[in-house]
Amino acid sequence: QGQAGYYLTAHAGFKVGGAPSSNKERGNTLWELCEVEDHVGAERYFTTVMTRLKVAEGEDPLMLRWSAIAGSSQFWTEGPLSEEYLQLEGDVNKLRGELESLKTQRRRLEEEVGILWSSLDGARDDRARLEGDVLSLTEVAMLLEAKLKDEGAKAVVGYKASQGFELGLKKMGWVSYEFEYRVALKRLRGKHPEIKIKQDPFAECPEDANIRMDLSQPFDDSPPSEK
C-alpha cells in the first residue's frame, strides 16, 4: 500500500528478472514489477488501483487539499472552490505579467550593459591614444627646448658680432656722453650764471627734422677740421 492509497498486486507464476519467483504466496514488489519482461502476457499479472483516497491530517506535502473535487466537476466555474480558483487565476496572470515585464527590463538592461561595455572599450582606446600623444608631445617639447637653447646661444653670439650691436653700444656711449655734458653744463651755469653758451650740440633743430640719416653710419667724434 502506498501513501496515496494505491495497491499493487501480481500473480507469482511469471518470469521476473529472468528467473521464476521462489515464493508464490507473496505479491511481487514494485522493483520486481519494473523488471517484468515484455513477453510475459497481461493475463499473468494485474494492478488494482484504489480510487477511494484517504484524507490525511497534518502538514505533510502529500496531504490532499481538494478532496471534494471529482474527475468530471468543473470546479473553476461552480462549487465552493470557484472563488478561490478565480483568485488564484488572477494572481497567476498578474505574476505572468510581472515576469514578462521583468524579462523585458532584463533585456533592456543587458542592452544598456552592452552599450556601456562598448563605451568603456572606446574610452580605454581613447585614453591609450591620448597617452601616446602626450608622450610624443613631451618628447617634441624637450627636443624644441634643447634646440631653442642652442639657437638662443648662437643668436646672442651672432648679435654681438653684428654691426647693429656695435652701433647700439656707440649709441649708449652717446647717451652717456650727452648726460655727462648736460650735467657739466648745469654745474657751469650754477657757478657762473652770466656765462653764455653759443650752441647746444645736442639741441634738436627743426631744420634737421626732415634729413634722412643712415643708422649704420659710423660715428665720427674727431675734432672738426679748421677751414
PDB file of N, CA and C in Angstrom, residues 157-195:
ATOM      1  N   VAL A 157      75.470  85.186 -29.752  1.00  0.00           N
ATOM      2  CA  VAL A 157      76.818  85.354 -30.297  1.00  0.00           C
ATOM      3  C   VAL A 157      76.771  86.105 -31.624  1.00  0.00           C
ATOM      4  N   GLY A 158      75.828  85.745 -32.480  1.00  0.00           N
ATOM      5  CA  GLY A 158      75.708  86.415 -33.770  1.00  0.00           C
ATOM      6  C   GLY A 158      75.323  87.869 -33.633  1.00  0.00           C
ATOM      7  N   TYR A 159      74.430  88.152 -32.661  1.00  0.00           N
ATOM      8  CA  TYR A 159      74.021  89.546 -32.489  1.00  0.00           C
ATOM      9  C   TYR A 159      75.177  90.400 -31.967  1.00  0.00           C
ATOM     10  N   LYS A 160      75.962  89.836 -31.072  1.00  0.00           N
ATOM     11  CA  LYS A 160      77.100  90.598 -30.565  1.00  0.00           C
ATOM     12  C   LYS A 160      78.133  90.876 -31.653  1.00  0.00           C
ATOM     13  N   ALA A 161      78.181  89.980 -32.645  1.00  0.00           N
ATOM     14  CA  ALA A 161      79.132  90.187 -33.738  1.00  0.00           C
ATOM     15  C   ALA A 161      78.569  91.056 -34.855  1.00  0.00           C
ATOM     16  N   SER A 162      77.308  91.423 -34.750  1.00  0.00           N
ATOM     17  CA  SER A 162      76.691  92.202 -35.835  1.00  0.00           C
ATOM     18  C   SER A 162      77.009  93.684 -35.685  1.00  0.00           C
ATOM     19  N   GLN A 163      76.776  94.426 -36.798  1.00  0.00           N
ATOM     20  CA  GLN A 163      77.004  95.868 -36.811  1.00  0.00           C
ATOM     21  C   GLN A 163      75.977  96.608 -35.983  1.00  0.00           C
ATOM     22  N   GLY A 164      74.760  96.045 -35.895  1.00  0.00           N
ATOM     23  CA  GLY A 164      73.732  96.705 -35.105  1.00  0.00           C
ATOM     24  C   GLY A 164      74.077  96.727 -33.630  1.00  0.00           C
ATOM     25  N   PHE A 165      74.691  95.642 -33.151  1.00  0.00           N
ATOM     26  CA  PHE A 165      75.086  95.613 -31.750  1.00  0.00           C
ATOM     27  C   PHE A 165      76.171  96.652 -31.474  1.00  0.00           C
ATOM     28  N   GLU A 166      77.123  96.748 -32.385  1.00  0.00           N
ATOM     29  CA  GLU A 166      78.175  97.748 -32.231  1.00  0.00           C
ATOM     30  C   GLU A 166      77.603  99.157 -32.272  1.00  0.00           C
ATOM     31  N   LEU A 167      76.637  99.378 -33.189  1.00  0.00           N
ATOM     32  CA  LEU A 167      76.012 100.691 -33.247  1.00  0.00           C
ATOM     33  C   LEU A 167      75.245 100.983 -31.975  1.00  0.00           C
ATOM     34  N   GLY A 168      74.616  99.947 -31.408  1.00  0.00           N
ATOM     35  CA  GLY A 168      73.904 100.146 -30.147  1.00  0.00           C
ATOM     36  C   GLY A 168      74.841 100.537 -29.030  1.00  0.00           C
ATOM     37  N   LEU A 169      76.004  99.892 -29.007  1.00  0.00           N
ATOM     38  CA  LEU A 169      76.981 100.273 -27.987  1.00  0.00           C
ATOM     39  C   LEU A 169      77.419 101.719 -28.168  1.00  0.00           C
ATOM     40  N   LYS A 170      77.614 102.128 -29.431  1.00  0.00           N
ATOM     41  CA  LYS A 170      78.003 103.509 -29.688  1.00  0.00           C
ATOM     42  C   LYS A 170      76.918 104.476 -29.247  1.00  0.00           C
ATOM     43  N   LYS A 171      75.646 104.100 -29.519  1.00  0.00           N
ATOM     44  CA  LYS A 171      74.558 104.981 -29.107  1.00  0.00           C
ATOM     45  C   LYS A 171      74.491 105.075 -27.588  1.00  0.00           C
ATOM     46  N   MET A 172      74.767 103.963 -26.950  1.00  0.00           N
ATOM     47  CA  MET A 172      74.803 104.014 -25.499  1.00  0.00           C
ATOM     48  C   MET A 172      75.911 104.953 -25.015  1.00  0.00           C
ATOM     49  N   GLY A 173      77.047 104.904 -25.745  1.00  0.00           N
ATOM     50  CA  GLY A 173      78.123 105.848 -25.412  1.00  0.00           C
ATOM     51  C   GLY A 173      77.704 107.285 -25.644  1.00  0.00           C
ATOM     52  N   TRP A 174      76.956 107.529 -26.707  1.00  0.00           N
ATOM     53  CA  TRP A 174      76.463 108.875 -26.974  1.00  0.00           C
ATOM     54  C   TRP A 174      75.537 109.358 -25.861  1.00  0.00           C
ATOM     55  N   VAL A 175      74.670 108.504 -25.442  1.00  0.00           N
ATOM     56  CA  VAL A 175      73.736 108.892 -24.374  1.00  0.00           C
ATOM     57  C   VAL A 175      74.500 109.222 -23.108  1.00  0.00           C
ATOM     58  N   SER A 176      75.457 108.351 -22.793  1.00  0.00           N
ATOM     59  CA  SER A 176      76.262 108.613 -21.589  1.00  0.00           C
ATOM     60  C   SER A 176      77.021 109.949 -21.730  1.00  0.00           C
ATOM     61  N   TYR A 177      77.568 110.180 -22.917  1.00  0.00           N
ATOM     62  CA  TYR A 177      78.306 111.427 -23.163  1.00  0.00           C
ATOM     63  C   TYR A 177      77.375 112.619 -23.080  1.00  0.00           C
ATOM     64  N   GLU A 178      76.178 112.523 -23.638  1.00  0.00           N
ATOM     65  CA  GLU A 178      75.208 113.616 -23.593  1.00  0.00           C
ATOM     66  C   GLU A 178      74.793 113.906 -22.164  1.00  0.00           C
ATOM     67  N   PHE A 179      74.571 112.840 -21.387  1.00  0.00           N
ATOM     68  CA  PHE A 179      74.179 113.042 -20.000  1.00  0.00           C
ATOM     69  C   PHE A 179      75.289 113.767 -19.221  1.00  0.00           C
ATOM     70  N   GLU A 180      76.519 113.317 -19.428  1.00  0.00           N
ATOM     71  CA  GLU A 180      77.631 113.976 -18.744  1.00  0.00           C
ATOM     72  C   GLU A 180      77.772 115.439 -19.190  1.00  0.00           C
ATOM     73  N   TYR A 181      77.538 115.701 -20.470  1.00  0.00           N
ATOM     74  CA  TYR A 181      77.610 117.079 -20.996  1.00  0.00           C
ATOM     75  C   TYR A 181      76.571 117.964 -20.334  1.00  0.00           C
ATOM     76  N   ARG A 182      75.355 117.467 -20.234  1.00  0.00           N
ATOM     77  CA  ARG A 182      74.296 118.285 -19.633  1.00  0.00           C
ATOM     78  C   ARG A 182      74.558 118.518 -18.134  1.00  0.00           C
ATOM     79  N   VAL A 183      75.072 117.503 -17.449  1.00  0.00           N
ATOM     80  CA  VAL A 183      75.395 117.680 -16.033  1.00  0.00           C
ATOM     81  C   VAL A 183      76.487 118.744 -15.872  1.00  0.00           C
ATOM     82  N   ALA A 184      77.506 118.631 -16.684  1.00  0.00           N
ATOM     83  CA  ALA A 184      78.590 119.638 -16.603  1.00  0.00           C
ATOM     84  C   ALA A 184      78.084 121.019 -16.947  1.00  0.00           C
ATOM     85  N   LEU A 185      77.154 121.131 -17.928  1.00  0.00           N
ATOM     86  CA  LEU A 185      76.612 122.426 -18.315  1.00  0.00           C
ATOM     87  C   LEU A 185      75.787 123.033 -17.185  1.00  0.00           C
ATOM     88  N   LYS A 186      75.004 122.189 -16.485  1.00  0.00           N
ATOM     89  CA  LYS A 186      74.228 122.704 -15.349  1.00  0.00           C
ATOM     90  C   LYS A 186      75.143 123.221 -14.250  1.00  0.00           C
ATOM     91  N   ARG A 187      76.192 122.476 -13.976  1.00  0.00           N
ATOM     92  CA  ARG A 187      77.134 122.920 -12.946  1.00  0.00           C
ATOM     93  C   ARG A 187      77.815 124.254 -13.332  1.00  0.00           C
ATOM     94  N   LEU A 188      78.168 124.337 -14.594  1.00  0.00           N
ATOM     95  CA  LEU A 188      78.818 125.569 -15.068  1.00  0.00           C
ATOM     96  C   LEU A 188      77.886 126.752 -14.930  1.00  0.00           C
ATOM     97  N   ARG A 189      76.642 126.607 -15.321  1.00  0.00           N
ATOM     98  CA  ARG A 189      75.697 127.723 -15.202  1.00  0.00           C
ATOM     99  C   ARG A 189      75.383 128.030 -13.733  1.00  0.00           C
ATOM    100  N   GLY A 190      75.472 126.978 -12.885  1.00  0.00           N
ATOM    101  CA  GLY A 190      75.242 127.247 -11.473  1.00  0.00           C
ATOM    102  C   GLY A 190      76.353 128.092 -10.860  1.00  0.00           C
ATOM    103  N   LYS A 191      77.552 127.838 -11.283  1.00  0.00           N
ATOM    104  CA  LYS A 191      78.678 128.615 -10.756  1.00  0.00           C
ATOM    105  C   LYS A 191      78.821 129.964 -11.448  1.00  0.00           C
ATOM    106  N   HIS A 192      78.527 130.018 -12.715  1.00  0.00           N
ATOM    107  CA  HIS A 192      78.685 131.244 -13.493  1.00  0.00           C
ATOM    108  C   HIS A 192      77.381 131.540 -14.231  1.00  0.00           C
ATOM    109  N   PRO A 193      76.427 132.175 -13.590  1.00  0.00           N
ATOM    110  CA  PRO A 193      75.141 132.456 -14.246  1.00  0.00           C
ATOM    111  C   PRO A 193      75.282 133.392 -15.433  1.00  0.00           C
ATOM    112  N   GLU A 194      76.298 134.235 -15.476  1.00  0.00           N
ATOM    113  CA  GLU A 194      76.423 135.206 -16.551  1.00  0.00           C
ATOM    114  C   GLU A 194      76.992 134.618 -17.824  1.00  0.00           C
ATOM    115  N   ILE A 195      77.472 133.362 -17.747  1.00  0.00           N
ATOM    116  CA  ILE A 195      78.080 132.760 -18.916  1.00  0.00           C
ATOM    117  C   ILE A 195      77.028 132.472 -19.963  1.00  0.00           C
TER     118      ILE A 195
END
